[in-house]
Structures are given as C-alpha cells and as structure tokens.
Short mmCIF file of C-alpha atoms in Angstrom, two decimals:
data_model
loop_
_atom_site.label_atom_id
_atom_site.label_comp_id
_atom_site.label_asym_id
_atom_site.label_seq_id
_atom_site.Cartn_x
_atom_site.Cartn_y
_atom_site.Cartn_z
CA MET A 1 0.00 0.03 -0.22
CA THR A 2 0.85 3.56 -0.36
CA TYR A 3 -0.86 5.77 2.29
CA SER A 4 1.56 8.40 4.14
CA ASP A 5 1.51 7.50 7.83
CA ALA A 6 -0.47 10.43 8.63
CA ASN A 7 -2.71 9.55 6.30
CA ILE A 8 -2.85 5.18 7.27
CA TRP A 9 -3.72 7.16 10.87
CA PHE A 10 -6.87 8.77 9.70
CA ILE A 11 -8.14 5.90 8.47
CA ILE A 12 -7.59 3.71 11.49
CA VAL A 13 -9.17 6.90 14.09
CA GLY A 14 -11.87 7.38 11.28
CA LEU A 15 -12.96 4.34 11.09
CA GLY A 16 -12.44 4.00 15.62
CA LEU A 17 -15.04 7.21 15.87
CA GLY A 18 -17.70 6.28 13.51
CA THR A 19 -18.14 2.65 14.53
CA TYR A 20 -18.08 3.71 18.17
CA LEU A 21 -20.61 6.67 16.80
CA ILE A 22 -22.91 3.56 15.27
CA ARG A 23 -22.42 1.76 18.33
CA PHE A 24 -23.62 4.94 20.68
CA SER A 25 -26.24 6.36 18.59
CA PHE A 26 -28.89 4.91 20.32
CA LEU A 27 -28.61 3.98 22.59
CA GLY A 28 -26.57 7.13 24.86
CA LEU A 29 -27.56 9.80 21.84
CA ILE A 30 -30.84 9.16 20.32
CA GLY A 31 -32.39 7.38 23.62
CA GLY A 32 -35.72 5.10 23.19
CA ARG A 33 -36.76 7.07 19.64
CA GLU A 34 -37.63 3.62 17.16
CA LEU A 35 -35.95 3.81 13.77
CA PRO A 36 -38.45 3.84 10.82
CA GLU A 37 -38.88 1.09 8.84
CA TRP A 38 -37.83 1.42 6.16
CA LEU A 39 -34.42 2.35 7.35
CA LEU A 40 -34.20 -0.81 9.19
CA ARG A 41 -35.31 -2.92 6.43
CA HIS A 42 -32.59 -1.28 4.68
CA LEU A 43 -29.67 -1.62 7.60
CA ARG A 44 -30.94 -5.36 7.72
CA TYR A 45 -29.27 -5.79 4.78
CA THR A 46 -25.95 -3.92 5.46
CA PRO A 47 -23.58 -7.22 5.50
CA VAL A 48 -24.91 -9.17 3.03
CA ALA A 49 -24.63 -5.46 1.03
CA VAL A 50 -21.39 -5.59 1.09
CA MET A 51 -19.37 -9.11 1.62
CA PRO A 52 -20.27 -11.16 -0.79
CA GLY A 53 -19.18 -7.70 -3.38
CA LEU A 54 -16.17 -7.66 -1.76
CA VAL A 55 -15.34 -10.57 -2.04
CA ALA A 56 -15.82 -11.77 -5.23
CA PRO A 57 -13.18 -10.17 -6.82
CA LEU A 58 -10.40 -11.69 -4.37
CA VAL A 59 -12.04 -15.25 -5.50
CA LEU A 60 -12.38 -14.46 -9.16
CA TRP A 61 -8.60 -13.38 -9.37
CA PRO A 62 -6.16 -13.74 -6.74
CA ASN A 63 -3.85 -11.39 -6.65
CA ALA A 64 -1.22 -14.88 -5.70
CA THR A 65 -2.25 -15.84 -9.07
CA GLY A 66 -1.71 -12.14 -10.91
CA GLY A 67 -5.13 -11.58 -12.03
CA ASP A 68 -5.55 -15.71 -13.22
CA LEU A 69 -8.25 -17.99 -12.30
CA ASP A 70 -7.63 -19.86 -9.86
CA PRO A 71 -9.31 -23.74 -9.28
CA ALA A 72 -7.88 -24.27 -5.82
CA ARG A 73 -9.41 -21.38 -4.55
CA LEU A 74 -12.88 -21.57 -7.00
CA ILE A 75 -12.60 -25.36 -5.22
CA ALA A 76 -11.75 -23.68 -1.86
CA ALA A 77 -14.47 -21.08 -1.42
CA GLY A 78 -17.43 -23.13 -3.18
CA VAL A 79 -17.02 -25.37 -0.43
CA THR A 80 -17.20 -22.23 2.28
CA LEU A 81 -20.13 -21.02 0.94
CA SER A 82 -22.09 -24.07 0.87
CA VAL A 83 -20.78 -25.54 4.75
CA GLY A 84 -21.86 -22.17 5.30
CA TYR A 85 -24.62 -22.17 4.59
CA PHE A 86 -26.41 -25.02 4.68
CA SER A 87 -24.99 -25.30 8.48
CA LYS A 88 -25.02 -21.72 9.51
CA ASN A 89 -21.80 -22.75 11.40
CA PHE A 90 -19.36 -19.63 11.08
CA LEU A 91 -16.61 -22.57 11.74
CA ALA A 92 -16.66 -25.53 10.25
CA ALA A 93 -17.71 -23.65 7.10
CA PHE A 94 -13.84 -21.30 7.73
CA PHE A 95 -12.63 -24.89 9.04
CA CYS A 96 -14.17 -27.12 5.46
CA GLY A 97 -12.97 -24.07 3.41
CA GLY A 98 -9.41 -23.73 4.86
CA ILE A 99 -9.06 -27.78 4.20
CA ALA A 100 -10.16 -27.52 1.14
CA LEU A 101 -8.49 -24.80 -0.47
CA TYR A 102 -4.79 -26.47 1.36
CA LEU A 103 -6.42 -30.04 -0.85
CA SER A 104 -7.30 -28.30 -4.24
CA LEU A 105 -3.75 -26.69 -3.88
CA TYR A 106 -1.58 -29.49 -2.47
CA LEU A 107 -3.81 -32.25 -5.55
CA LEU A 108 -4.13 -29.75 -8.19
CA ASN A 109 -1.05 -27.64 -8.00
CA MET B 1 -28.79 -9.41 48.19
CA PRO B 2 -28.66 -7.86 44.39
CA ASN B 3 -24.78 -8.30 44.87
CA SER B 4 -24.89 -12.09 44.89
CA THR B 5 -27.73 -11.56 42.12
CA ILE B 6 -25.80 -9.25 39.50
CA LYS B 7 -22.74 -11.55 40.22
CA SER B 8 -24.66 -14.47 38.92
CA ALA B 9 -25.50 -13.00 35.71
CA PHE B 10 -21.50 -11.89 35.00
CA TRP B 11 -20.69 -15.20 34.93
CA ARG B 12 -23.51 -16.25 33.30
CA GLY B 13 -22.46 -13.74 30.82
CA LEU B 14 -18.90 -15.19 31.00
CA ARG B 15 -20.03 -18.89 30.63
CA ASP B 16 -22.18 -17.70 27.53
CA GLY B 17 -19.31 -15.82 25.89
CA SER B 18 -17.19 -18.14 26.42
CA PRO B 19 -17.59 -20.12 22.83
CA PHE B 20 -16.70 -16.90 20.79
CA LEU B 21 -12.94 -17.59 21.94
CA VAL B 22 -13.14 -20.53 19.07
CA VAL B 23 -13.59 -17.81 17.13
CA GLY B 24 -12.32 -15.13 17.65
CA ALA B 25 -8.77 -15.81 18.15
CA PRO B 26 -8.45 -17.32 15.14
CA PHE B 27 -10.04 -14.53 13.59
CA ALA B 28 -7.99 -11.96 15.56
CA LEU B 29 -4.89 -13.81 14.61
CA LEU B 30 -5.58 -13.75 11.18
CA PHE B 31 -5.68 -10.30 11.35
CA GLY B 32 -3.07 -9.14 12.25
CA VAL B 33 -1.02 -11.53 9.72
CA VAL B 34 -2.93 -10.15 6.72
CA ALA B 35 -2.18 -6.33 8.09
CA THR B 36 1.42 -6.86 8.69
CA GLU B 37 1.51 -8.93 5.00
CA SER B 38 -0.66 -5.66 3.08
CA GLY B 39 2.42 -3.82 5.25
CA LEU B 40 0.89 -1.83 8.23
CA ASP B 41 3.37 -1.73 11.18
CA ILE B 42 2.50 -3.18 14.16
CA LEU B 43 1.01 0.08 15.46
CA HIS B 44 -0.98 0.15 13.56
CA VAL B 45 -2.64 -3.62 13.35
CA MET B 46 -2.67 -2.83 17.26
CA SER B 47 -4.99 0.82 17.04
CA PHE B 48 -7.10 -1.65 14.40
CA SER B 49 -8.33 -3.84 16.83
CA ILE B 50 -8.34 -1.97 20.11
CA LEU B 51 -9.95 1.41 18.68
CA VAL B 52 -12.05 -0.36 16.31
CA ILE B 53 -12.98 -3.78 17.61
CA ALA B 54 -15.35 -4.77 14.26
CA GLY B 55 -14.08 -7.63 12.32
CA ALA B 56 -15.51 -7.79 8.71
CA ALA B 57 -15.42 -3.86 9.21
CA GLN B 58 -11.48 -4.78 9.72
CA PHE B 59 -10.86 -6.87 7.60
CA THR B 60 -12.56 -4.46 4.75
CA ALA B 61 -10.39 -1.53 5.87
CA VAL B 62 -7.16 -4.18 5.15
CA SER B 63 -8.56 -4.77 2.04
CA LEU B 64 -8.97 -2.74 0.46
CA MET B 65 -6.14 -0.01 1.49
CA ASP B 66 -4.30 -2.85 0.03
CA GLU B 67 -5.97 -1.98 -3.08
CA ASN B 68 -5.04 1.57 -2.62
CA ALA B 69 -8.63 2.48 -2.24
CA PRO B 70 -9.26 6.43 -2.26
CA THR B 71 -9.31 7.08 2.08
CA ILE B 72 -12.75 8.21 1.49
CA ILE B 73 -13.87 5.33 0.14
CA VAL B 74 -12.14 3.37 2.47
CA LEU B 75 -13.79 4.51 5.06
CA LEU B 76 -17.19 4.40 3.76
CA THR B 77 -17.23 0.82 2.95
CA SER B 78 -15.61 -0.67 6.18
CA LEU B 79 -19.03 1.78 8.00
CA ALA B 80 -21.99 0.20 6.37
CA VAL B 81 -20.42 -3.04 6.74
CA ASN B 82 -20.88 -1.70 10.92
CA LEU B 83 -24.28 -0.26 9.82
CA ARG B 84 -26.38 -2.90 11.20
CA MET B 85 -24.54 -1.64 14.52
CA THR B 86 -27.73 1.01 14.48
CA MET B 87 -30.18 -2.02 14.90
CA TYR B 88 -28.09 -4.10 17.62
CA SER B 89 -27.63 -0.40 19.25
CA ALA B 90 -31.84 1.08 19.08
CA SER B 91 -32.50 -2.78 19.99
CA LEU B 92 -30.54 -2.86 23.12
CA VAL B 93 -32.32 0.58 24.50
CA PRO B 94 -35.40 -0.84 26.34
CA TYR B 95 -32.75 -3.38 28.05
CA LEU B 96 -30.88 -1.33 29.37
CA GLY B 97 -32.15 2.44 28.12
CA LYS B 98 -31.84 3.10 31.51
CA ALA B 99 -28.20 2.54 32.79
CA PRO B 100 -26.00 4.97 33.81
CA LEU B 101 -23.59 6.50 30.53
CA TRP B 102 -20.81 4.77 31.73
CA GLN B 103 -22.02 2.10 32.18
CA ARG B 104 -24.24 2.38 28.27
CA ALA B 105 -20.87 4.04 26.78
CA THR B 106 -18.73 0.23 27.79
CA VAL B 107 -21.52 -1.36 26.20
CA SER B 108 -21.20 0.80 22.94
CA TYR B 109 -17.82 0.63 22.99
CA LEU B 110 -17.70 -3.59 23.57
CA LEU B 111 -20.71 -3.86 21.15
CA VAL B 112 -20.01 -6.92 18.79
CA ASP B 113 -21.86 -9.83 17.16
CA GLN B 114 -21.24 -12.15 19.72
CA GLY B 115 -21.77 -10.15 23.04
CA TYR B 116 -24.22 -8.26 20.78
CA SER B 117 -26.94 -12.08 20.00
CA VAL B 118 -26.20 -13.72 23.18
CA SER B 119 -27.54 -10.59 25.52
CA ILE B 120 -30.24 -9.99 23.42
CA SER B 121 -31.93 -13.96 23.78
CA GLU B 122 -30.92 -13.84 27.63
CA TYR B 123 -32.53 -10.27 29.00
CA GLU B 124 -35.82 -12.09 26.44
CA LYS B 125 -35.09 -14.93 27.56
CA ARG B 126 -35.39 -13.51 31.56
CA PRO B 127 -37.93 -10.49 31.52
CA LYS B 128 -37.42 -10.10 34.85
CA MET B 129 -33.49 -8.98 34.72
CA SER B 130 -32.00 -5.25 36.61
CA VAL B 131 -30.39 -3.47 34.84
CA ALA B 132 -27.27 -3.74 37.02
CA GLU B 133 -28.02 -7.39 35.89
CA ARG B 134 -28.23 -7.04 32.44
CA PHE B 135 -24.97 -4.34 31.86
CA ALA B 136 -22.55 -7.27 34.73
CA TYR B 137 -24.23 -9.99 32.12
CA PHE B 138 -23.31 -8.59 29.41
CA ALA B 139 -20.13 -7.02 30.17
CA GLY B 140 -19.29 -11.03 31.33
CA THR B 141 -19.89 -12.46 27.91
CA MET B 142 -17.29 -9.56 26.98
CA THR B 143 -14.67 -10.23 29.35
CA LEU B 144 -12.50 -13.77 27.50
CA LEU B 145 -13.26 -12.41 24.23
CA THR B 146 -12.06 -9.10 24.27
CA PRO B 147 -8.59 -9.28 25.50
CA VAL B 148 -8.62 -12.37 23.21
CA TRP B 149 -9.67 -10.74 20.61
CA TYR B 150 -5.93 -8.35 21.37
CA ILE B 151 -3.80 -11.04 22.03
CA PHE B 152 -4.57 -12.29 19.51
CA THR B 153 -3.30 -9.55 16.50
CA PHE B 154 -1.24 -8.95 18.23
CA VAL B 155 0.55 -13.14 17.93
CA GLY B 156 -0.59 -12.30 14.47
CA ALA B 157 1.16 -9.13 13.34
CA LYS B 158 4.64 -10.90 14.87
CA VAL B 159 3.83 -14.48 13.63
CA GLY B 160 2.74 -12.63 10.05
CA SER B 161 5.36 -11.56 8.15
CA GLU B 162 7.35 -15.10 8.73
CA ILE B 163 4.23 -17.22 7.24
CA PRO B 164 5.94 -18.38 4.12
CA PRO B 165 3.35 -17.87 1.23
CA ALA B 166 2.55 -21.18 0.59
CA PHE B 167 0.25 -21.57 3.03
CA ALA B 168 -2.08 -19.15 0.64
CA LEU B 169 -2.48 -16.68 3.00
CA ASP B 170 -3.25 -13.34 0.61
CA PHE B 171 -6.99 -16.05 0.84
CA ALA B 172 -7.62 -16.10 3.82
CA VAL B 173 -9.24 -13.11 3.97
CA PRO B 174 -12.04 -14.51 1.10
CA ILE B 175 -12.53 -17.23 3.42
CA THR B 176 -13.22 -16.10 6.11
CA PHE B 177 -15.96 -13.53 4.86
CA LEU B 178 -17.41 -16.72 2.99
CA ALA B 179 -17.90 -18.00 6.19
CA MET B 180 -19.18 -15.10 7.55
CA VAL B 181 -22.11 -14.46 4.55
CA ALA B 182 -23.08 -18.01 3.70
CA PRO B 183 -25.13 -18.17 7.38
CA MET B 184 -26.03 -14.78 6.93
CA LEU B 185 -27.81 -15.99 3.66
CA ARG B 186 -31.05 -17.26 5.40
CA THR B 187 -33.53 -15.59 3.02
CA ALA B 188 -34.40 -15.42 -0.86
CA ALA B 189 -33.81 -11.31 -0.03
CA HIS B 190 -31.06 -11.30 1.63
CA VAL B 191 -29.87 -14.16 -1.18
CA ALA B 192 -30.67 -11.66 -4.23
CA ALA B 193 -28.89 -9.39 -2.27
CA ALA B 194 -25.99 -11.63 -2.22
CA VAL B 195 -25.87 -11.93 -6.02
CA VAL B 196 -26.96 -8.00 -6.76
CA SER B 197 -24.07 -6.92 -5.17
CA ILE B 198 -22.39 -9.65 -6.41
CA ILE B 199 -22.53 -8.81 -10.11
CA LEU B 200 -22.36 -5.31 -10.28
CA SER B 201 -19.59 -5.32 -7.91
CA LEU B 202 -17.53 -7.34 -10.69
CA LEU B 203 -19.17 -5.20 -13.28
CA LEU B 204 -17.63 -1.54 -11.92
CA GLY B 205 -14.97 -3.15 -11.57
CA PHE B 206 -13.28 -0.77 -14.04
CA MET B 207 -14.77 2.46 -11.34
CA PRO B 208 -12.44 3.89 -9.18
CA ALA B 209 -10.83 1.24 -5.98
CA GLY B 210 -13.71 0.53 -3.74
CA THR B 211 -16.03 2.77 -5.39
CA GLY B 212 -17.61 0.20 -7.48
CA LEU B 213 -18.01 -1.60 -4.30
CA LEU B 214 -19.61 1.48 -2.97
CA VAL B 215 -22.11 1.58 -6.05
CA ALA B 216 -23.16 -2.03 -5.37
CA ALA B 217 -23.25 -2.83 -2.61
CA PHE B 218 -26.35 0.19 -2.52
CA ALA B 219 -27.80 -1.37 -5.01
CA ALA B 220 -27.92 -4.44 -3.10
CA MET B 221 -29.41 -2.92 0.05
CA ILE B 222 -32.72 -1.21 -1.90
CA VAL B 223 -32.79 -4.76 -3.60
CA GLY B 224 -32.75 -7.28 -0.58
CA ALA B 225 -35.14 -4.60 0.82
CA GLN B 226 -38.14 -4.14 -1.61
CA ILE B 227 -37.90 -7.90 -1.94
CA GLU B 228 -38.74 -8.24 1.14
CA VAL B 229 -41.62 -6.10 0.94
CA TRP B 230 -43.08 -8.10 -2.19
CA MET B 231 -42.67 -11.36 -0.45
CA GLU B 232 -44.63 -9.85 2.70
CA ARG B 233 -47.05 -8.70 0.76
CA ASN B 234 -46.70 -11.74 -0.88
CA ALA B 235 -47.70 -14.05 1.77
CA THR B 236 -50.60 -13.32 3.45
#
C-alpha cells in the first residue's frame, strides 16, 4: 500500500470513531426513539450487500496468481459458501474452506 | 441481596460468551497476519483491533487499503459493514436505556455481533433481570473475548511476516468473509442482495478502487429491502 503514515492513522481513528458513534447512536444519544421501518429494512441487508461484493473479485482473480482464475481457490470458495449456507455455522465453514484450499492446492498444483 | 444476583449474571455471561473464543482467537490472529502482510506496522495493527474492535470492518478496511483505495472510500465502505450495529444499539434501548451513561458507553464500545446476540436472547428469556444484572451479563460475555481479540491480533502481527507464500494466506480473507456471509443468507431477499452485490461489483470493477463496491452495496441493500417488502405482501 502507498498511504502516508498520517493517512493510515486517519483511517484507523476515523473508523474507530465512526464505529463507536454507530454503536453509541441509540443507546447513548437518541434514546428510546424507534428507527423507521424502511430504514431498519435496509440496515438488515448491509452485511450481505457489502461483503459478497468485496469478496467476489478476490475469489475470481486473486492477486497471488497475478489475477488469473485459480481452480484451487474457486473450489475452496465454493466449499466455504456451501458449508456455511447449509450448516449456518461460521466455524464449520471456515475450517472446511481452509481444508478444501490446502487439499486442492496440493492435488491440483 | 442484589449483589449476588449481579455476580451470578456476570458469571452466566462469561460462560455463555466463552464459546465465541474459538472463533475470536483465529479471527484476530488472521487479522494480525493479513494486516501485517499488507504493510501495516504493529502499532497500526493493534490500534485497529483496539479502537475499532470489529473484525469484518477491519478486514474490509485492510483489503481496500491493499488496493490503495481512496481514504474516503476505505472509511465509507468499512463503516457500511458496521451500519447493522445501529440496529443492535436501538434494540438494546428497552433493556439498557436506563443504565448509567458510563455503562451505556462501555456497552457501545463492546457491541459486537457475538456479545450482542447472546445478551439479547438472555434478556428476552429472563425479562425479570434488573438493569444492573443485564449490564453485568453483557460485561461477562465480553470479558474474555476482548483481551483475546487484542492478544491474538498481536500474535498474528508478530508471526505474520514469517509465514511463507505456500500457505496461500492471501485467501484467508475471502474464506473468512464467505464463512461469515453464508450463514446470513437466510431468505431469498438476502440471497438476492448478495447476488446483486457480486454482479455489480464485478461489472463496476473499472471504477476507481472501491467506488464500484460502494455503488454495488447500495444497490444490493435496496434490492434486499424491496424483495422483503414484496415477499411480505405476497405471503398474506
């Protein structure tokens, strides 16, 4: 990365403060007032709206292979996603994904 | 004897929160490793875990920084990952809204998915708990997880630079994110939001680093919410 030290600190402190304000928002500042239904409805989707988009390019064109499709990484991603979807268990998905990655790297390369 | 019930609430929280250590420790370790490999020094890495204390947002920030995205985009996207916490904050008001300010400020700092989810279900299960007991319970759930988060970030940052490329650690972040997201895909609306997010972020890859993702995420939130409305209307 090519950030200046000041820039890095700006990101860390900004993210820290912003995250704190988000957490403190209702409990500390706004009190008992309720969020409007339409807003709650959108907030519910923030993690599934951000994370898949973040991860898709990393899965399809990984840096480690110079941006080429990598079957081992694709298999690992597929296994993680399926195990997580069906088991609803982070740990199971995480470990199965890791095992699938090393196994397919070993067998395919 | 209110004191003993407060103590027992604390210990119950500690016990109920302890299973999350199994997730928290490797997650923190991984953050330390990945952030160090991206070129952050140990002070930066530790500050992330101590000031932000939100795994998914920290990983988001570091992976965007790895692509040299503009500062404002790094901040906006990572904060978007944490926006769900406004819901956590709002839903705790009926239970902890009357607690002293220092307690509400403490809970706000420690408000992560794990502590929140066990605490809110405990509060619903035991409606007779006093506000002080509720705070003690919440504090209990985070008493082990918080230091473990710091310590394992440190360990990860220390060993990070010594892990050879053969371990394919570049792929630790995608696997972590997929493992987090997959269990959240509970309804067709969640799946649709995720699919829109993927397609748009790939199509908008030409946009300056990170901005395509922000547009994709915004569109995906709207699609998810609209499909939810549509499904509710058709269910009745």
